[in-house]
Coordinates of C-alpha atoms in Angstrom, one line a residue:
Chain A
X1 CA -14.2 -43.6 24.0
X2 CA -15.5 -43.3 27.6
X3 CA -19.0 -42.5 28.6
X4 CA -17.5 -39.7 30.7
X5 CA -17.6 -37.3 27.7
X6 CA -21.4 -37.4 28.1
X7 CA -21.2 -35.9 31.5
X8 CA -18.4 -33.4 30.6
X9 CA -20.2 -32.4 27.4
X10 CA -23.6 -31.9 29.1
X11 CA -22.1 -29.7 31.8
X12 CA -20.2 -27.4 29.5
X13 CA -23.1 -27.5 27.1
X14 CA -25.5 -26.3 29.8
X15 CA -23.3 -23.2 30.3
X16 CA -23.1 -22.6 26.6
X17 CA -26.9 -23.0 26.3
X18 CA -27.6 -20.4 29.1
X19 CA -25.3 -17.9 27.4
X20 CA -26.8 -18.7 24.0
X21 CA -30.3 -17.9 25.2
X22 CA -29.1 -14.3 25.8
X23 CA -27.5 -14.1 22.4
X24 CA -30.6 -15.4 20.6
X25 CA -32.9 -13.0 22.4
X26 CA -30.7 -10.0 21.6
X27 CA -30.4 -11.2 18.1
X28 CA -34.1 -11.7 17.5
X29 CA -35.5 -8.8 19.4
X30 CA -32.8 -6.1 19.2
X31 CA -31.7 -7.5 15.8
X32 CA -28.0 -7.5 16.1
X33 CA -25.2 -10.0 16.9
X34 CA -23.9 -8.8 20.3
X35 CA -20.2 -9.4 20.5
X36 CA -20.2 -8.0 24.0
X37 CA -22.3 -10.8 25.3
X38 CA -19.3 -12.9 26.3
X39 CA -18.2 -10.1 28.6
X40 CA -21.4 -10.3 30.6
X41 CA -20.3 -13.9 31.4
X42 CA -16.9 -12.7 32.6
X43 CA -18.3 -9.7 34.5
X44 CA -21.0 -12.0 36.1
X45 CA -18.3 -14.3 37.3
X46 CA -16.1 -11.5 38.7
X47 CA -19.1 -9.7 40.3
X48 CA -19.9 -12.9 42.2
X49 CA -16.2 -13.4 43.0
X50 CA -15.9 -9.9 44.5
X51 CA -19.2 -10.2 46.5
X52 CA -18.6 -13.7 47.8
X53 CA -15.0 -12.7 48.8
X54 CA -16.4 -9.7 50.7
X55 CA -19.1 -11.8 52.4
X56 CA -16.5 -14.5 53.4
X57 CA -14.3 -11.7 54.8
X58 CA -17.2 -10.2 56.8
X59 CA -18.4 -13.5 58.2
X60 CA -16.3 -16.7 58.1
X61 CA -19.3 -18.9 58.6
X62 CA -20.7 -18.0 55.2
X63 CA -17.6 -19.4 53.5
X64 CA -18.0 -22.8 55.2
X65 CA -19.1 -25.5 52.7
X66 CA -22.8 -26.4 52.5
X67 CA -23.4 -30.2 52.6
X68 CA -21.6 -32.0 49.7
X69 CA -20.8 -28.8 47.8
X70 CA -17.4 -27.0 47.7
X71 CA -18.8 -23.5 48.4
X72 CA -20.5 -21.8 51.4
X73 CA -23.7 -19.7 51.5
X74 CA -21.6 -16.7 50.4
X75 CA -21.6 -17.9 46.8
X76 CA -25.4 -18.3 46.3
X77 CA -26.0 -14.9 47.9
X78 CA -23.2 -13.5 45.7
X79 CA -24.8 -15.1 42.6
X80 CA -28.1 -13.3 43.2
X81 CA -26.2 -10.0 43.7
X82 CA -24.1 -10.7 40.6
X83 CA -27.2 -11.3 38.4
X84 CA -28.6 -8.0 39.5
X85 CA -25.2 -6.2 39.0
X86 CA -24.7 -7.8 35.5
X87 CA -28.2 -6.8 34.4
X88 CA -27.4 -3.3 35.6
X89 CA -24.2 -3.3 33.6
X90 CA -26.1 -4.4 30.5
X91 CA -28.7 -1.7 31.0
X92 CA -25.9 0.9 31.4
X93 CA -24.1 -0.2 28.2
X94 CA -27.4 -0.1 26.4
X95 CA -28.2 3.4 27.8
X96 CA -24.8 5.0 26.8
X97 CA -24.1 3.1 23.6
X98 CA -26.7 1.0 22.0
X99 CA -29.8 3.1 22.6
X100 CA -28.4 6.3 21.0
X101 CA -27.1 4.2 18.0
X102 CA -30.6 2.5 17.7
X103 CA -32.4 5.8 17.8
X104 CA -30.2 7.1 14.9
X105 CA -31.7 4.3 12.7
X106 CA -28.4 3.7 11.1
X107 CA -27.3 0.3 9.7
X108 CA -27.5 -2.7 12.0
X109 CA -23.8 -3.4 11.5
X110 CA -22.8 -0.2 13.4
X111 CA -24.4 -1.8 16.4
X112 CA -22.3 -4.9 15.9
X113 CA -19.2 -2.8 15.6
X114 CA -20.0 -0.9 18.7
X115 CA -20.6 -4.1 20.6
X116 CA -17.1 -5.2 19.4
X117 CA -15.6 -2.1 20.8
X118 CA -17.6 -2.4 24.1
X119 CA -16.4 -6.0 24.4
X120 CA -12.7 -5.0 24.2
X121 CA -13.2 -2.2 26.7
X122 CA -15.1 -4.3 29.2
X123 CA -12.7 -7.3 28.9
X124 CA -9.6 -5.2 29.4
X125 CA -11.2 -3.3 32.3
X126 CA -11.6 -6.6 34.0
X127 CA -8.0 -7.5 33.3
X128 CA -6.9 -4.1 34.7
X129 CA -8.9 -4.6 37.9
X130 CA -8.3 -8.3 38.6
X131 CA -5.2 -9.0 36.4
X132 CA -5.1 -12.0 34.0
X133 CA -4.2 -14.4 36.8
X134 CA -7.0 -17.0 37.2
X135 CA -9.1 -16.8 40.4
X136 CA -11.3 -19.4 42.2
X137 CA -14.4 -19.2 44.3
X138 CA -13.2 -21.9 46.6
X139 CA -10.0 -23.9 47.0
X140 CA -11.8 -26.9 48.5
X141 CA -11.3 -30.1 46.6
X142 CA -14.2 -32.3 45.7
X143 CA -14.4 -36.0 45.2
X144 CA -16.4 -37.0 42.1
X145 CA -19.3 -39.4 42.7
X146 CA -19.8 -42.5 40.7
X147 CA -23.0 -42.2 38.6
X148 CA -22.9 -45.7 37.2
X149 CA -21.9 -46.7 33.7
X150 CA -18.4 -45.5 34.3
X151 CA -19.5 -41.9 34.6
X152 CA -18.4 -39.5 37.4
X153 CA -19.5 -36.0 38.4
X154 CA -18.9 -33.8 41.4
X155 CA -21.9 -32.5 43.4
X156 CA -21.1 -29.0 42.1
X157 CA -21.3 -30.2 38.5
X158 CA -24.7 -31.9 39.1
X159 CA -26.0 -28.8 40.8
X160 CA -25.0 -26.6 37.9
X161 CA -26.8 -29.0 35.5
X162 CA -29.9 -28.8 37.6
X163 CA -29.9 -25.0 37.9
X164 CA -29.4 -24.7 34.1
X165 CA -32.3 -26.9 33.4
X166 CA -34.6 -25.0 35.8
X167 CA -33.5 -21.6 34.4
X168 CA -34.0 -22.7 30.8
X169 CA -37.5 -24.0 31.6
X170 CA -38.3 -20.8 33.5
X171 CA -37.3 -18.6 30.5
X172 CA -39.3 -20.7 28.1
X173 CA -42.4 -20.4 30.3
X174 CA -41.8 -16.7 30.7
X175 CA -41.7 -16.2 27.0
X176 CA -44.7 -18.5 26.2
X177 CA -47.0 -17.9 29.2
X178 CA -46.7 -14.3 30.4
X179 CA -47.7 -10.9 29.1
X180 CA -44.2 -9.6 28.8
X181 CA -43.1 -12.8 27.1
X182 CA -45.9 -12.4 24.5
X183 CA -44.8 -8.7 24.0
X184 CA -41.2 -9.9 23.5
X185 CA -42.2 -12.4 20.8
X186 CA -44.4 -9.8 19.2
X187 CA -41.5 -7.3 19.0
X188 CA -39.2 -10.0 17.5
X189 CA -41.9 -10.6 14.8
X190 CA -42.4 -7.0 13.9
X191 CA -41.2 -4.0 15.9
X192 CA -43.2 -1.4 14.0
X193 CA -46.5 -3.2 14.2
X194 CA -46.1 -4.1 17.9
X195 CA -45.4 -0.4 18.6
X196 CA -48.7 0.4 16.9
X197 CA -50.7 -2.0 19.0
X198 CA -49.4 -0.4 22.1
X199 CA -46.6 -2.6 23.3
X200 CA -44.1 -0.7 25.3
X201 CA -40.9 -1.4 23.2
X202 CA -38.7 0.2 25.9
X203 CA -39.8 -2.2 28.6
X204 CA -39.3 -5.1 26.2
X205 CA -35.8 -4.0 25.4
X206 CA -35.1 -3.6 29.1
X207 CA -36.4 -7.2 29.7
X208 CA -34.1 -8.6 27.0
X209 CA -31.0 -7.1 28.6
X210 CA -32.0 -8.2 32.1
X211 CA -32.8 -11.7 31.0
X212 CA -29.7 -12.1 28.7
X213 CA -27.2 -10.6 31.1
X214 CA -28.7 -12.4 34.1
X215 CA -28.4 -15.8 32.4
X216 CA -24.9 -14.9 31.2
X217 CA -23.9 -14.1 34.8
X218 CA -25.2 -17.5 36.0
X219 CA -23.3 -19.2 33.1
X220 CA -20.2 -17.2 34.2
X221 CA -20.5 -18.2 37.8
X222 CA -20.9 -21.9 36.9
X223 CA -17.9 -21.8 34.6
X224 CA -16.0 -20.1 37.4
X225 CA -17.1 -22.7 39.9
X226 CA -16.3 -25.7 37.8
X227 CA -13.3 -24.4 35.8
X228 CA -11.8 -21.1 36.8
X229 CA -12.4 -17.4 36.6
X230 CA -10.4 -15.5 34.0
X231 CA -10.9 -12.2 32.1
X232 CA -10.9 -14.1 28.8
X233 CA -13.5 -16.7 29.8
X234 CA -16.2 -14.8 28.0
X235 CA -14.2 -14.3 24.9
X236 CA -13.5 -18.1 24.7
X237 CA -17.2 -18.8 25.1
X238 CA -18.3 -16.3 22.4
X239 CA -17.9 -18.5 19.4
X240 CA -19.6 -21.5 21.0
X241 CA -22.5 -19.1 22.0
X242 CA -22.9 -17.8 18.4
X243 CA -22.7 -21.4 17.1
X244 CA -25.4 -22.5 19.5
X245 CA -27.7 -19.6 18.9
X246 CA -27.5 -20.1 15.1
X247 CA -27.7 -23.9 15.3
X248 CA -30.8 -23.7 17.5
X249 CA -32.4 -21.1 15.2
X250 CA -32.3 -17.4 16.0
X251 CA -35.1 -16.5 18.5
X252 CA -35.7 -20.0 19.8
X253 CA -35.0 -20.4 23.5
X254 CA -35.4 -24.3 23.6
X255 CA -33.3 -24.4 20.4
X256 CA -30.5 -22.4 22.0
X257 CA -30.5 -24.7 25.0
X258 CA -30.5 -27.9 23.0
X259 CA -27.9 -26.5 20.6
X260 CA -25.8 -25.5 23.5
X261 CA -25.8 -29.1 24.7
X262 CA -24.9 -30.3 21.2
X263 CA -22.0 -27.9 21.0
X264 CA -20.8 -29.0 24.5
X265 CA -21.0 -32.7 23.6
X266 CA -19.2 -32.1 20.3
X267 CA -16.5 -30.2 22.2
X268 CA -16.1 -33.1 24.8
X269 CA -15.9 -35.6 21.9
X270 CA -13.2 -33.5 20.2
X271 CA -11.2 -33.3 23.3
X272 CA -11.3 -37.1 23.6
X273 CA -10.5 -37.8 19.9
X274 CA -8.2 -34.9 18.8
X275 CA -6.9 -33.5 22.0
X276 CA -7.9 -30.4 24.1
X277 CA -6.0 -28.0 21.9
X278 CA -8.5 -28.3 19.1
X279 CA -11.5 -27.7 21.3
X280 CA -12.1 -24.1 20.2
X281 CA -12.3 -25.2 16.5
X282 CA -15.5 -27.3 17.1
X283 CA -17.8 -24.3 17.3
X284 CA -16.5 -23.0 14.0
X285 CA -16.9 -26.4 12.3
X286 CA -20.5 -26.6 13.6
X287 CA -21.1 -23.0 12.5
X288 CA -19.8 -23.7 9.0
X289 CA -21.9 -26.9 8.7
X290 CA -25.1 -25.2 9.8
X291 CA -24.6 -22.2 7.5
X292 CA -24.1 -24.6 4.6
X293 CA -26.8 -27.1 5.3
X294 CA -29.6 -25.3 7.2
X295 CA -29.0 -21.6 7.7
X296 CA -32.2 -21.1 9.6
X297 CA -31.1 -23.5 12.3
X298 CA -32.7 -26.5 13.8
X299 CA -35.8 -24.8 15.2
X300 CA -35.8 -21.6 13.2
X301 CA -38.0 -20.6 10.3
X302 CA -36.5 -19.7 6.9
X303 CA -36.6 -16.0 6.1
Chain B
X1 CA 21.9 11.4 17.0
X2 CA 20.1 12.7 14.0
X3 CA 20.9 9.5 12.1
X4 CA 19.5 7.5 15.0
X5 CA 16.4 9.6 15.0
X6 CA 16.1 9.2 11.2
X7 CA 16.3 5.4 11.3
X8 CA 13.8 5.3 14.2
X9 CA 11.5 7.6 12.2
X10 CA 11.9 5.4 9.1
X11 CA 11.2 2.2 11.1
X12 CA 8.1 3.8 12.6
X13 CA 6.7 5.1 9.3
X14 CA 7.4 1.7 7.6
X15 CA 5.4 -0.2 10.2
X16 CA 2.6 2.4 10.0
X17 CA 2.5 2.0 6.2
X18 CA 2.2 -1.8 6.6
X19 CA -0.9 -1.1 8.7
X20 CA -2.0 1.3 6.0
X21 CA -2.0 -1.6 3.5
X22 CA -4.2 -3.7 5.8
X23 CA -6.4 -0.7 6.4
X24 CA -6.8 -0.1 2.7
X25 CA -8.0 -3.7 2.4
X26 CA -10.5 -3.2 5.1
X27 CA -11.7 -0.1 3.4
X28 CA -12.6 -2.0 0.2
X29 CA -14.7 -4.4 2.4
X30 CA -16.3 -2.0 4.8
X31 CA -15.8 1.5 3.5
X32 CA -16.9 0.8 -0.1
X33 CA -19.1 -2.2 0.3
X34 CA -20.3 -2.2 3.9
X35 CA -19.1 -5.7 4.8
X36 CA -18.2 -6.2 8.4
X37 CA -15.1 -8.3 8.8
X38 CA -14.2 -9.1 12.5
X39 CA -11.5 -11.5 11.5
X40 CA -8.9 -9.1 10.0
X41 CA -6.2 -10.6 12.2
X42 CA -6.9 -14.1 10.8
X43 CA -6.5 -12.9 7.2
X44 CA -3.4 -10.9 8.0
X45 CA -1.9 -13.8 9.9
X46 CA -2.6 -16.2 7.1
X47 CA -0.8 -13.9 4.6
X48 CA 2.2 -13.5 6.9
X49 CA 2.6 -17.2 7.5
X50 CA 2.1 -18.2 3.8
X51 CA 4.7 -15.7 2.7
X52 CA 7.1 -16.8 5.5
X53 CA 6.8 -20.4 4.5
X54 CA 7.4 -19.7 0.9
X55 CA 10.5 -17.5 1.4
X56 CA 12.4 -18.9 4.4
X57 CA 15.3 -21.1 3.7
X58 CA 14.8 -24.8 4.3
X59 CA 14.7 -25.6 8.0
X60 CA 14.8 -28.8 10.0
X61 CA 12.3 -27.4 12.6
X62 CA 9.3 -27.0 10.4
X63 CA 7.9 -28.1 7.1
X64 CA 8.1 -25.5 4.3
X65 CA 10.9 -23.2 3.7
X66 CA 11.0 -23.1 -0.1
X67 CA 13.5 -20.2 -0.3
X68 CA 11.5 -18.3 -2.9
X69 CA 12.1 -14.6 -3.6
X70 CA 10.2 -12.2 -1.4
X71 CA 8.0 -11.0 -4.2
X72 CA 6.8 -14.6 -4.7
X73 CA 6.0 -14.7 -1.0
X74 CA 3.9 -11.5 -1.2
X75 CA 2.0 -12.8 -4.2
X76 CA 1.4 -16.1 -2.5
X77 CA 0.2 -14.3 0.6
X78 CA -2.3 -12.2 -1.3
X79 CA -3.5 -15.2 -3.2
X80 CA -4.0 -17.4 -0.1
X81 CA -5.7 -14.7 1.9
X82 CA -7.9 -13.8 -1.1
X83 CA -9.0 -17.5 -1.5
X84 CA -9.7 -17.8 2.2
X85 CA -11.9 -14.6 2.1
X86 CA -13.6 -16.0 -1.0
X87 CA -14.6 -19.2 0.9
X88 CA -15.8 -17.4 4.1
X89 CA -17.7 -14.8 1.9
X90 CA -19.3 -17.5 -0.3
X91 CA -20.5 -19.2 2.9
X92 CA -22.1 -16.2 4.5
X93 CA -22.7 -13.4 2.0
X94 CA -26.0 -14.8 0.8
X95 CA -27.3 -14.9 4.5
X96 CA -27.9 -12.2 7.1
X97 CA -25.4 -9.4 7.3
X98 CA -24.1 -10.3 10.8
X99 CA -23.5 -13.9 9.9
X100 CA -20.5 -12.6 8.0
X101 CA -19.2 -11.0 11.2
X102 CA -19.7 -14.1 13.2
X103 CA -18.1 -16.3 10.5
X104 CA -15.0 -14.1 10.1
X105 CA -14.7 -14.0 13.9
X106 CA -14.7 -17.8 13.9
X107 CA -12.2 -17.8 11.1
X108 CA -9.7 -15.7 13.1
X109 CA -10.1 -18.0 16.1
X110 CA -9.4 -21.1 13.9
X111 CA -6.4 -19.4 12.2
X112 CA -5.0 -18.6 15.7
X113 CA -5.6 -22.1 16.8
X114 CA -3.8 -23.6 13.7
X115 CA -0.9 -21.2 14.1
X116 CA -0.5 -22.4 17.7
X117 CA -1.1 -26.1 17.2
X118 CA 0.2 -27.1 13.7
X119 CA 3.7 -27.0 15.1
X120 CA 5.4 -28.9 12.2
X121 CA 4.3 -26.1 9.8
X122 CA 4.0 -22.9 11.8
X123 CA 6.6 -23.5 14.5
X124 CA 3.9 -23.3 17.2
X125 CA 3.9 -20.5 19.8
X126 CA 7.5 -19.6 19.0
X127 CA 6.6 -18.6 15.5
X128 CA 8.9 -18.4 12.5
X129 CA 12.2 -16.4 12.7
X130 CA 14.8 -15.4 10.1
X131 CA 12.2 -14.4 7.5
X132 CA 14.2 -12.8 4.7
X133 CA 14.1 -9.0 4.9
X134 CA 14.1 -6.8 1.8
X135 CA 17.6 -5.2 1.2
X136 CA 19.1 -7.4 3.9
X137 CA 22.4 -6.8 2.1
X138 CA 22.5 -3.2 3.4
X139 CA 21.4 -4.1 6.9
X140 CA 24.8 -3.1 8.3
X141 CA 24.0 0.5 7.4
X142 CA 20.7 1.3 9.4
X143 CA 20.0 4.6 7.7
X144 CA 20.3 3.2 4.2
X145 CA 18.4 0.0 5.1
X146 CA 15.6 2.0 6.7
X147 CA 15.3 4.4 3.8
X148 CA 15.2 1.7 1.2
X149 CA 12.5 -0.3 3.1
X150 CA 10.5 2.9 3.6
X151 CA 10.7 3.7 -0.1
X152 CA 9.4 0.3 -1.1
X153 CA 6.6 0.3 1.4
X154 CA 5.6 3.8 0.4
X155 CA 5.6 2.7 -3.3
X156 CA 3.4 -0.3 -2.4
X157 CA 0.9 1.9 -0.5
X158 CA 0.9 4.5 -3.3
X159 CA 0.3 1.9 -6.0
X160 CA -2.5 0.3 -4.0
X161 CA -4.0 3.7 -3.4
X162 CA -4.0 4.7 -7.1
X163 CA -5.4 1.3 -8.1
X164 CA -8.1 1.4 -5.5
X165 CA -9.0 5.0 -6.3
X166 CA -9.3 4.0 -10.0
X167 CA -11.3 0.9 -9.1
X168 CA -13.6 3.0 -6.8
X169 CA -14.5 5.4 -9.6
X170 CA -14.9 2.7 -12.2
X171 CA -18.4 1.3 -13.0
X172 CA -17.5 -1.6 -10.7
X173 CA -17.0 0.8 -7.8
X174 CA -20.2 2.6 -8.5
X175 CA -22.1 -0.6 -8.4
X176 CA -20.6 -1.5 -5.0
X177 CA -21.7 1.8 -3.6
X178 CA -25.1 1.5 -5.1
X179 CA -25.6 -1.9 -3.5
X180 CA -24.4 -0.6 -0.2
X181 CA -26.7 2.4 -0.2
X182 CA -29.8 0.8 -1.7
X183 CA -29.6 -2.9 -2.5
X184 CA -33.2 -3.1 -3.8
X185 CA -32.6 -0.4 -6.4
X186 CA -29.3 -2.0 -7.5
X187 CA -31.1 -5.4 -7.8
X188 CA -33.8 -3.8 -9.8
X189 CA -31.1 -2.5 -12.2
X190 CA -30.0 -6.1 -12.8
X191 CA -26.9 -6.1 -10.6
X192 CA -26.0 -9.4 -8.9
X193 CA -25.4 -8.0 -5.4
X194 CA -24.0 -11.2 -3.9
X195 CA -21.4 -11.5 -6.7
X196 CA -20.2 -7.9 -6.5
X197 CA -19.9 -8.2 -2.7
X198 CA -18.0 -11.4 -2.9
X199 CA -15.5 -9.8 -5.4
X200 CA -15.0 -6.8 -3.1
X201 CA -14.6 -9.0 -0.1
X202 CA -12.0 -11.2 -1.8
X203 CA -10.0 -8.2 -3.1
X204 CA -10.0 -6.7 0.4
X205 CA -8.9 -10.0 1.9
X206 CA -6.0 -10.3 -0.6
X207 CA -4.8 -6.8 0.3
X208 CA -4.9 -7.7 4.0
X209 CA -2.8 -10.8 3.3
X210 CA -0.3 -8.7 1.3
X211 CA -0.2 -6.3 4.3
X212 CA 0.5 -9.2 6.7
X213 CA 3.3 -10.5 4.4
X214 CA 4.9 -7.1 4.0
X215 CA 4.8 -6.6 7.8
X216 CA 6.3 -10.1 8.5
X217 CA 9.2 -9.5 6.0
X218 CA 10.0 -6.1 7.4
X219 CA 10.1 -7.2 11.0
X220 CA 11.7 -10.5 10.1
X221 CA 9.9 -12.6 12.8
X222 CA 6.2 -13.7 13.2
X223 CA 4.4 -15.5 16.0
X224 CA 0.7 -16.3 16.7
X225 CA 0.6 -13.6 19.4
X226 CA 0.9 -10.9 16.7
X227 CA -2.5 -11.9 15.3
X228 CA -4.8 -11.7 18.3
X229 CA -8.3 -10.0 18.1
X230 CA -6.4 -6.9 19.2
X231 CA -5.0 -6.5 15.7
X232 CA -8.4 -6.6 14.2
X233 CA -9.5 -3.9 16.6
X234 CA -6.5 -1.7 15.9
X235 CA -7.1 -1.8 12.1
X236 CA -10.8 -1.0 12.7
X237 CA -10.0 2.0 14.8
X238 CA -7.5 3.2 12.2
X239 CA -10.2 3.0 9.5
X240 CA -12.9 4.6 11.5
X241 CA -10.7 7.4 12.8
X242 CA -9.3 8.2 9.3
X243 CA -12.7 8.0 7.7
X244 CA -14.2 4.9 6.2
X245 CA -14.9 5.0 2.5
X246 CA -11.9 7.3 1.9
X247 CA -8.7 5.7 0.8
X248 CA -6.6 8.7 1.9
X249 CA -8.5 8.5 5.3
X250 CA -7.5 4.8 5.6
X251 CA -3.8 5.7 5.2
X252 CA -4.0 8.8 7.4
X253 CA -5.9 6.8 10.1
X254 CA -3.2 4.1 10.1
X255 CA -0.4 6.6 10.6
X256 CA -2.3 8.6 13.3
X257 CA -3.5 5.7 15.3
X258 CA -0.3 3.8 15.1
X259 CA 1.5 7.0 16.2
X260 CA -0.8 7.4 19.2
X261 CA -0.5 3.7 20.0
X262 CA 3.3 3.6 19.9
X263 CA 3.8 6.9 21.8
X264 CA 1.4 5.9 24.6
X265 CA 3.1 2.5 24.8
X266 CA 6.5 4.0 25.2
X267 CA 5.1 6.6 27.7
X268 CA 3.7 3.7 29.8
X269 CA 7.1 1.9 29.5
X270 CA 8.9 5.0 30.8
X271 CA 6.5 6.0 33.6
X272 CA 4.9 2.9 35.0
X273 CA 7.0 0.4 37.1
X274 CA 7.8 -2.8 35.3
X275 CA 5.6 -5.1 37.4
X276 CA 2.5 -3.0 36.7
X277 CA 3.0 -2.6 32.9
X278 CA 0.8 -5.5 31.8
X279 CA -2.0 -4.0 33.8
X280 CA -1.6 -0.5 32.4
X281 CA -1.4 -1.9 28.9
X282 CA -4.9 -3.3 29.3
X283 CA -6.1 0.1 30.4
X284 CA -4.6 1.4 27.2
X285 CA -6.9 -1.0 25.3
X286 CA -9.9 0.1 27.4
X287 CA -9.3 3.7 26.4
X288 CA -9.0 2.8 22.7
X289 CA -12.2 0.7 22.9
X290 CA -14.1 3.6 24.5
X291 CA -12.6 5.9 21.8
X292 CA -14.0 3.7 19.0
X293 CA -17.5 3.8 20.6
X294 CA -17.2 7.5 21.1
X295 CA -16.3 8.1 17.4
X296 CA -19.2 5.9 16.3
X297 CA -21.5 8.0 18.5
X298 CA -20.1 11.4 17.9
X299 CA -18.3 11.6 14.6
X300 CA -19.1 8.5 12.4
X301 CA -17.5 10.1 9.4
X302 CA -14.0 10.1 10.8
X303 CA -11.3 12.8 10.1
X304 CA -11.6 12.8 6.3
X305 CA -14.9 11.0 5.7
X306 CA -16.2 9.7 2.4
X307 CA -16.2 12.0 -0.6
X308 CA -19.5 11.5 -2.3
X309 CA -19.1 11.3 -6.0
X310 CA -21.8 10.2 -8.4
X311 CA -19.8 10.5 -11.6
X312 CA -16.6 12.1 -12.7
X313 CA -18.8 14.5 -14.8
X314 CA -20.0 16.1 -11.6
X315 CA -16.8 17.8 -10.5
X316 CA -16.5 19.2 -7.0
X317 CA -17.9 22.7 -6.8
X318 CA -20.2 22.3 -9.7
X319 CA -23.9 23.2 -9.1
X320 CA -25.1 19.7 -9.3
X321 CA -22.5 18.4 -6.9
X322 CA -23.5 21.0 -4.2
X323 CA -27.1 19.7 -4.4
X324 CA -26.1 16.2 -3.4
X325 CA -27.2 15.3 0.1
X326 CA -24.3 15.4 2.5
X327 CA -26.1 13.9 5.4
X328 CA -24.3 10.8 6.6
X329 CA -26.6 7.9 6.1
X330 CA -24.5 5.1 7.5

């Protein structure tokens, strides 16, 4: 067993964690398991791919690598655009699909089913536009740096870890220290009561989608940068996202991030011990274990 | 020419009826009990593989191949899928409603993974071929072969339909609907909601496994690619279009949606150039996905919809029956 699994696990875990924050927020505030969340990851990656490609085409200088990284300024600029576009996509899906279903006050499970249909439509739309061939932000090769202790990581990977840590901290502070964060937590506790005390539920719902989809877009761009961009990337991440959200405790942002890292490390360990083909089973095993032993998750409260 | 058309029609209808079996299974879970299963493909695939392993002749390429009769394969498939549903249900049914959805989704992912990677048992990505087909002795006469298979499949669907209708009207079926509509009231009457749900979930899963086995034997070949999330989605669309909660709706939906699916696929094959076909096929899925969302938004009852019956003493058309609320509450 090599210490390298620590690095690999933390990096893929950081992306799972960012995605799981969105899942846990939608689950606790809008109260349904959103099967379309994985598609925000794929769409985020492809939005950034399209924008950075366009920027690189317009000005060759933007595509030249910055310092030790493999990408040029076109990618960070495209990432910002992609976060905005993905948030817009999430708001659009909410406006045409989820909001009308919510206002009908039907069973929650109809929302889950609608998200399942939306996921298929969104994923195959990507496949139609970009085909199922994998794409890359950059074809530059990177040499991994020695970190000591037999571990290696590329500058790109370290940057992704850092960005993920900063974003998770920022979301945690937003939820605990700002007015909109307090409103979000209030709605997750009791939607009726928070409506009565004058909290604007609609702006809370908007914030949930913007945060969730924005973080998903970042996770997608990181996955695209470190691995590759494919229409199924979001589908492949969906089970790890759910496992992390439930393991961390529904509604807990630090929980989702920590659980994401745990799932990532477990995946890296499995790849080492059993081989890469069993990677996708890890999330299910974790899910089964947590449902058996502690259904409220690590940081959740029992119902 | 007419003979050719007839055997194509028989083939088409037989495949549609295998979907109708799976759809009837889903109707027990969702339509009657309100349990959301996102792993239909996993349970169907499990049934198909179990039956194939039980019935194929002994082979050097993979373990299994017991050469049992087809009927034993069908029973084994139903049993295995029923047991798997029982386990997944036991794990999640006492928790939040959408944990079941997540767990079944995970189950389907793991089944897909096992089918691909447990090469010594499942044959890996290439799947299992030469699964015994019913009435293989008359395969040299396509019309006779098609008609016999169609007759058997129709008989299975009819038997399932009658059994499920009877079950739905029995006290057991009434408890299920009571739990679905108002769990608190059902609990207050002393009904163990989790236990009834678990039973319905397992029965539905067993029927799905049977459907998978029937399909595998009719086609004669199975591979992991047949059991992707796409299959789950197709079966869901069939049930929602036909009308969930209605067994006739489940069968009708399977035939209608399979018809639209097969026709549009052959239209694409005829019109679109070969190199663009994979792309257009994904557009086909987009349209079906949008259609599912549109039905959920605009006509949640489907074509036939659920017939609301409180008791067989309240016949359709009687005064009491007309006073029942018809508003769709789900």
